[in-house]
CSV table of C-alpha atoms and ligand atoms in Angstrom, one decimal:
chain,number,residue,atom,x,y,z
A,1,MET,CA,-11.0,-13.9,21.8
A,2,ASN,CA,-8.4,-11.4,20.4
A,3,GLU,CA,-9.6,-10.4,16.9
A,4,LEU,CA,-6.3,-8.7,16.2
A,5,ASP,CA,-4.2,-11.8,16.9
A,6,PHE,CA,-2.7,-12.8,13.5
A,7,SER,CA,-0.7,-15.7,14.9
A,8,GLY,CA,-0.3,-18.5,12.3
A,9,LYS,CA,-1.2,-16.1,9.5
A,10,GLN,CA,1.0,-15.3,6.5
A,11,VAL,CA,1.0,-11.8,5.3
A,12,LEU,CA,2.6,-10.4,2.1
A,13,VAL,CA,3.2,-6.6,1.8
A,14,ILE,CA,4.2,-5.5,-1.7
A,15,GLY,CA,5.9,-2.1,-1.1
A,16,GLY,CA,6.6,-3.3,2.5
A,17,SER,CA,10.3,-2.3,2.3
A,18,SER,CA,9.7,1.2,3.5
A,19,GLY,CA,7.2,3.8,4.7
A,20,ILE,CA,3.6,3.0,5.0
A,21,GLY,CA,3.9,-0.6,3.8
A,22,ASN,CA,6.8,-1.2,6.1
A,23,GLY,CA,4.7,0.2,9.1
A,24,ILE,CA,1.9,-2.1,8.1
A,25,ALA,CA,4.2,-5.1,7.8
A,26,GLN,CA,5.8,-4.5,11.2
A,27,ALA,CA,2.3,-4.1,12.8
A,28,PHE,CA,1.2,-7.5,11.4
A,29,ARG,CA,4.4,-9.0,12.7
A,30,ALA,CA,3.8,-7.4,16.1
A,31,HIS,CA,0.4,-9.1,16.1
A,32,GLY,CA,1.8,-12.5,15.5
A,33,ALA,CA,1.9,-12.9,11.7
A,34,ARG,CA,4.7,-14.1,9.6
A,35,VAL,CA,5.3,-11.3,7.1
A,36,ALA,CA,7.0,-11.2,3.7
A,37,VAL,CA,7.8,-7.9,2.1
A,38,CYS,CA,8.9,-6.8,-1.4
A,39,GLY,CA,10.7,-3.7,-2.6
A,40,THR,CA,12.9,-2.7,-5.5
A,41,ARG,CA,16.4,-3.0,-4.0
A,42,ALA,CA,18.6,-6.1,-4.3
A,43,GLY,CA,18.5,-7.1,-0.6
A,44,ALA,CA,17.4,-6.1,2.9
A,45,ALA,CA,20.9,-4.6,3.6
A,46,ASP,CA,20.3,-2.0,0.9
A,47,TYR,CA,17.6,-0.3,3.1
A,48,SER,CA,18.2,1.9,6.1
A,49,ALA,CA,16.1,3.3,8.9
A,50,ASP,CA,16.8,6.8,7.6
A,51,ASP,CA,14.6,5.9,4.6
A,52,GLY,CA,11.8,4.6,6.9
A,53,SER,CA,12.8,1.0,6.5
A,54,HIS,CA,12.7,-1.4,9.4
A,55,LEU,CA,13.2,-4.9,8.0
A,56,GLU,CA,14.0,-6.8,11.2
A,57,GLY,CA,11.8,-9.9,11.5
A,58,LEU,CA,10.5,-9.5,8.0
A,59,ASP,CA,11.3,-11.8,5.0
A,60,TYR,CA,12.5,-9.5,2.2
A,61,THR,CA,12.4,-10.4,-1.5
A,62,ARG,CA,13.1,-8.1,-4.4
A,63,LEU,CA,10.2,-7.6,-6.9
A,64,ASP,CA,9.9,-4.7,-9.4
A,65,VAL,CA,6.2,-4.6,-10.0
A,66,ALA,CA,6.7,-2.4,-13.1
A,67,ASP,CA,7.9,-5.5,-14.7
A,68,ALA,CA,4.9,-7.7,-15.5
A,69,THR,CA,7.0,-10.7,-16.3
A,70,ALA,CA,8.8,-10.4,-12.9
A,71,VAL,CA,5.3,-10.4,-11.1
A,72,GLU,CA,4.3,-13.5,-13.1
A,73,ARG,CA,7.5,-15.3,-12.3
A,74,PHE,CA,7.6,-14.3,-8.6
A,75,ASN,CA,7.9,-17.4,-6.6
A,76,PRO,CA,7.0,-16.9,-2.9
A,77,TYR,CA,8.5,-19.2,-0.3
A,78,PHE,CA,5.1,-19.6,1.5
A,79,GLU,CA,2.3,-21.9,0.5
A,80,ARG,CA,-0.6,-20.1,2.1
A,81,LEU,CA,-1.5,-16.5,2.1
A,82,ASP,CA,-4.0,-14.8,4.5
A,83,VAL,CA,-3.5,-11.1,3.9
A,84,LEU,CA,-2.2,-9.4,0.8
A,85,VAL,CA,-1.3,-5.7,1.2
A,86,LEU,CA,-0.6,-3.7,-1.9
A,87,ALA,CA,1.3,-0.6,-0.8
A,88,GLN,CA,3.6,-0.1,-3.7
A,89,GLY,CA,3.6,3.4,-5.1
A,90,ALA,CA,5.6,5.9,-7.1
A,91,VAL,CA,5.3,9.5,-8.0
A,92,ILE,CA,7.3,11.7,-10.5
A,93,TYR,CA,7.7,15.3,-9.6
A,94,ARG,CA,8.8,18.3,-11.8
A,95,ARG,CA,6.1,17.6,-14.4
A,96,GLY,CA,7.5,14.2,-15.4
A,97,GLU,CA,4.0,12.8,-15.3
A,98,PHE,CA,3.0,15.1,-18.2
A,99,GLU,CA,5.4,13.1,-20.4
A,100,MET,CA,3.8,9.9,-21.6
A,101,ALA,CA,6.8,7.8,-20.5
A,102,GLY,CA,6.4,9.1,-16.9
A,103,PHE,CA,2.6,8.8,-17.0
A,104,ARG,CA,2.9,5.2,-18.1
A,105,LYS,CA,5.5,4.3,-15.5
A,106,VAL,CA,3.4,5.6,-12.7
A,107,MET,CA,0.3,3.9,-14.0
A,108,GLU,CA,2.2,0.6,-14.2
A,109,VAL,CA,3.5,0.8,-10.6
A,110,ASN,CA,0.4,2.3,-9.0
A,111,LEU,CA,-2.5,0.7,-10.9
A,112,MET,CA,-1.6,-2.1,-13.3
A,113,SER,CA,0.5,-3.8,-10.8
A,114,LEU,CA,-2.4,-3.9,-8.3
A,115,MET,CA,-4.4,-6.0,-10.7
A,116,ALA,CA,-1.3,-8.2,-11.5
A,117,CYS,CA,-0.5,-8.9,-7.9
A,118,ALA,CA,-4.0,-9.3,-6.7
A,119,SER,CA,-4.7,-11.8,-9.6
A,120,LYS,CA,-1.5,-13.7,-9.0
A,121,PHE,CA,-2.4,-14.4,-5.3
A,122,HIS,CA,-6.2,-14.8,-5.9
A,123,PRO,CA,-6.0,-18.6,-5.8
A,124,MET,CA,-4.1,-18.6,-2.5
A,125,LEU,CA,-6.4,-16.1,-1.0
A,126,ARG,CA,-9.4,-18.1,-2.0
A,127,GLU,CA,-8.0,-21.1,-0.1
A,128,THR,CA,-7.7,-19.2,3.1
A,129,LYS,CA,-10.7,-16.9,2.6
A,130,GLY,CA,-8.2,-14.1,3.0
A,131,SER,CA,-8.1,-10.4,2.7
A,132,VAL,CA,-6.6,-7.8,0.3
A,133,ILE,CA,-5.8,-4.3,1.3
A,134,ILE,CA,-5.1,-1.7,-1.4
A,135,VAL,CA,-3.3,1.5,-0.4
A,136,SER,CA,-4.6,4.3,-2.6
A,137,SER,CA,-4.6,8.0,-1.5
A,138,THR,CA,-6.8,10.9,-0.6
A,139,ALA,CA,-5.5,12.2,-4.0
A,140,ALA,CA,-8.3,10.0,-5.4
A,141,TYR,CA,-10.8,12.5,-4.1
A,142,HIS,CA,-9.5,15.8,-5.5
A,143,SER,CA,-7.2,17.1,-8.2
A,144,THR,CA,-3.4,17.1,-7.7
A,145,MET,CA,-2.4,19.5,-10.4
A,146,GLY,CA,1.3,18.6,-11.0
A,147,ASN,CA,0.7,14.8,-10.9
A,148,PRO,CA,-1.9,13.5,-13.4
A,149,ALA,CA,-0.7,9.9,-13.4
A,150,TYR,CA,-0.5,9.7,-9.6
A,151,ASN,CA,-4.1,11.1,-9.4
A,152,ALA,CA,-5.5,8.8,-12.1
A,153,SER,CA,-3.8,5.8,-10.7
A,154,LYS,CA,-5.0,6.4,-7.2
A,155,THR,CA,-8.6,7.1,-8.4
A,156,GLY,CA,-8.3,3.9,-10.3
A,157,ALA,CA,-7.2,2.1,-7.2
A,158,VAL,CA,-10.3,3.1,-5.3
A,159,GLY,CA,-12.5,1.8,-8.2
A,160,LEU,CA,-10.5,-1.4,-8.4
A,161,THR,CA,-11.0,-1.9,-4.6
A,162,ARG,CA,-14.8,-1.6,-5.1
A,163,THR,CA,-14.9,-3.9,-8.1
A,164,LEU,CA,-12.6,-6.7,-6.8
A,165,GLY,CA,-14.5,-6.3,-3.5
A,166,GLU,CA,-17.7,-7.3,-5.3
A,167,ALA,CA,-16.1,-9.8,-7.7
A,168,TRP,CA,-14.3,-11.8,-5.0
A,169,ALA,CA,-16.8,-11.6,-2.2
A,170,ASP,CA,-18.2,-14.9,-3.5
A,171,ASP,CA,-14.8,-16.5,-2.9
A,172,GLY,CA,-14.8,-15.4,0.7
A,173,ILE,CA,-12.1,-12.8,0.0
A,174,ARG,CA,-12.6,-9.3,1.4
A,175,VAL,CA,-11.0,-6.6,-0.7
A,176,ASN,CA,-10.8,-3.2,1.0
A,177,GLY,CA,-8.5,-0.2,1.0
A,178,ILE,CA,-6.9,2.7,2.8
A,179,ALA,CA,-6.6,6.2,1.5
A,180,PRO,CA,-3.8,7.9,3.5
A,181,GLY,CA,-3.5,11.7,3.7
A,182,LEU,CA,0.0,13.2,4.2
A,183,VAL,CA,2.3,10.6,5.8
A,184,ASP,CA,5.9,11.2,6.6
A,185,THR,CA,7.8,8.8,4.3
A,186,LYS,CA,10.6,9.1,1.7
A,187,MET,CA,7.9,9.8,-0.9
A,188,THR,CA,6.8,13.0,0.8
A,189,LYS,CA,10.2,14.4,1.8
A,190,VAL,CA,9.7,17.0,-0.9
A,191,THR,CA,7.1,18.5,1.3
A,192,THR,CA,8.1,17.5,4.8
A,193,ALA,CA,11.8,18.4,4.5
A,194,ASN,CA,10.9,21.9,3.4
A,195,PRO,CA,9.9,24.0,6.5
A,196,LYS,CA,7.6,26.4,4.6
A,197,ARG,CA,5.8,23.6,2.7
A,198,LEU,CA,5.5,21.6,5.9
A,199,GLU,CA,4.0,24.5,7.8
A,200,GLY,CA,1.4,25.0,5.1
A,201,ALA,CA,0.6,21.4,5.0
A,202,LEU,CA,0.1,21.1,8.7
A,203,GLU,CA,-2.2,24.1,8.7
A,204,ARG,CA,-4.6,22.2,6.5
A,205,ILE,CA,-4.7,19.1,8.6
A,206,PRO,CA,-7.3,19.3,11.4
A,207,LEU,CA,-5.3,17.0,13.7
A,208,LYS,CA,-2.3,19.4,13.1
A,209,ARG,CA,0.3,16.6,12.6
A,210,LEU,CA,1.5,14.4,9.8
A,211,GLY,CA,0.3,10.8,9.6
A,212,THR,CA,2.6,8.0,10.5
A,213,PRO,CA,3.0,4.5,9.0
A,214,ALA,CA,1.7,3.3,12.4
A,215,ASP,CA,-1.5,5.4,11.9
A,216,MET,CA,-2.1,3.6,8.6
A,217,ALA,CA,-1.3,0.2,10.2
A,218,GLY,CA,-4.2,0.6,12.6
A,219,ALA,CA,-6.7,0.7,9.8
A,220,ALA,CA,-5.0,-2.1,7.9
A,221,LEU,CA,-5.1,-4.4,11.0
A,222,PHE,CA,-8.7,-3.6,11.5
A,223,LEU,CA,-9.7,-4.2,7.8
A,224,ALA,CA,-7.9,-7.6,7.7
A,225,SER,CA,-9.4,-8.7,11.1
A,226,PRO,CA,-12.7,-10.3,11.9
A,227,LEU,CA,-13.7,-6.9,13.3
A,228,ALA,CA,-14.3,-5.9,9.7
A,229,SER,CA,-15.9,-9.1,8.6
A,230,TYR,CA,-18.9,-7.3,7.0
A,231,ILE,CA,-16.9,-4.6,5.2
A,232,VAL,CA,-16.2,-5.2,1.5
A,233,GLY,CA,-15.0,-2.9,-1.3
A,234,GLN,CA,-14.5,0.1,1.0
A,235,THR,CA,-11.6,2.5,1.1
A,236,ILE,CA,-11.2,4.1,4.5
A,237,VAL,CA,-9.8,7.6,4.5
A,238,VAL,CA,-7.0,7.9,7.1
A,239,ASP,CA,-5.9,11.5,6.9
A,240,GLY,CA,-6.3,13.4,10.2
A,241,GLY,CA,-9.2,15.2,8.7
A,242,LEU,CA,-7.3,16.6,5.7
A,243,ILE,CA,-10.0,16.3,3.1
A,244,LEU,CA,-12.9,17.2,5.3
B,301,NAP,N1,3.2,9.2,2.1
B,301,NAP,C1,2.1,9.7,1.8
B,301,NAP,O1,1.7,10.8,2.3
B,301,NAP,C2,1.1,8.9,1.1
B,301,NAP,C3,-0.2,9.5,0.9
B,301,NAP,C4,-1.2,8.7,0.2
B,301,NAP,C5,-0.8,7.5,-0.4
B,301,NAP,N2,0.4,7.0,-0.2
B,301,NAP,C6,0.7,5.8,-0.8
B,301,NAP,O2,1.2,4.9,0.1
B,301,NAP,C7,2.0,3.9,-0.5
B,301,NAP,C8,3.4,3.8,0.2
B,301,NAP,O3,4.1,5.0,-0.1
B,301,NAP,P1,5.1,5.6,1.0
B,301,NAP,O4,4.6,7.0,1.3
B,301,NAP,O5,5.2,4.7,2.2
B,301,NAP,O6,6.4,5.8,0.2
B,301,NAP,P2,7.7,4.9,0.2
B,301,NAP,O7,8.4,4.8,1.5
B,301,NAP,O8,8.5,5.4,-1.0
B,301,NAP,O9,7.2,3.4,-0.2
B,301,NAP,C9,6.8,3.1,-1.5
B,301,NAP,C10,7.0,1.6,-1.5
B,301,NAP,O10,6.6,1.1,-2.9
B,301,NAP,C11,7.7,0.4,-3.4
B,301,NAP,N3,7.8,0.5,-4.8
B,301,NAP,C12,7.9,1.6,-5.6
B,301,NAP,N4,8.1,1.3,-6.9
B,301,NAP,C13,8.1,0.0,-6.9
B,301,NAP,C14,8.2,-1.0,-8.0
B,301,NAP,N5,8.4,-0.6,-9.2
B,301,NAP,N6,8.2,-2.3,-7.6
B,301,NAP,C15,8.0,-2.7,-6.4
B,301,NAP,N7,7.9,-1.9,-5.3
B,301,NAP,C16,7.9,-0.5,-5.6
B,301,NAP,C17,8.9,1.0,-2.7
B,301,NAP,O11,10.0,0.1,-2.8
B,301,NAP,P3,11.5,0.7,-2.4
B,301,NAP,O12,11.6,0.9,-1.0
B,301,NAP,O13,12.4,-0.3,-3.0
B,301,NAP,O14,11.6,2.1,-3.1
B,301,NAP,C18,8.4,1.1,-1.3
B,301,NAP,O15,8.4,-0.1,-0.6
B,301,NAP,C19,2.1,4.3,-2.0
B,301,NAP,O16,1.1,3.6,-2.7
B,301,NAP,C20,1.8,5.8,-1.9
B,301,NAP,O17,1.3,6.2,-3.1
B,301,NAP,C21,1.4,7.7,0.5
């Protein structure tokens, strides 16, 4: 038996249009699943590989999760759902999260929308005894001085993972999470595209390299598979040793 065979399974990756979510989406596809992804742009043609978007073989639909009504109205083409991955995320640099508008926006995208999306798909996941994977961050485990909303939202995401893990275990749904360290995506270009900052960052990572979306996908496949059948409410740190 191949526990990592997802043939016949339907996966939805919110935030699957680029970066980590996209890497996770493509990994589930490579393991046989049919995979739907959502992002903020109008259509798949609006994404390019330069931004870390590889949408071939994935079903793309636009969904702005900052818009609660849009989440409520979102009408998926599929009738069953086995794995829900919540990889959406936003950050505002240059002290924008110290303004309440910025703080609220990041909390909406990174935390409120997790609950909205998870609740929306709860009935479908109960039918399949499916799995939810919440992408938080190692930022949940230390201060990130310039980004109070990012930090609070990711800390909240780890707590939500625990709590939904306990609350939905009775439905046969396993809720778990991944906390990435520093992964090369469009979100982290501010660090990775600056040679000095990149050098400083690499120095602090025991494995001496950035994480890749594929590194994150390994943990996601494991958590959604029967190999993790007794794991509930946990967030796995996938950071090359960064926060050790
Ligand atoms: N990269 C890292 O080092 C790192 C570390 C720890 C945690 N994370 C987390 O990993 C997740 C993925 O981030 P990433 O690094 O892969 O960056 P990314 O490439 O920018 O991906 C972010 C994803 O979230 C989507 N998104 C953002 N705002 C949204 C909204 N309002 N509605 C719907 N979708 C929205 C984006 O859609 P568009 O493509 O349309 O923008 C994209 O698919 C985030 O939760 C992030 O916080 C990243």
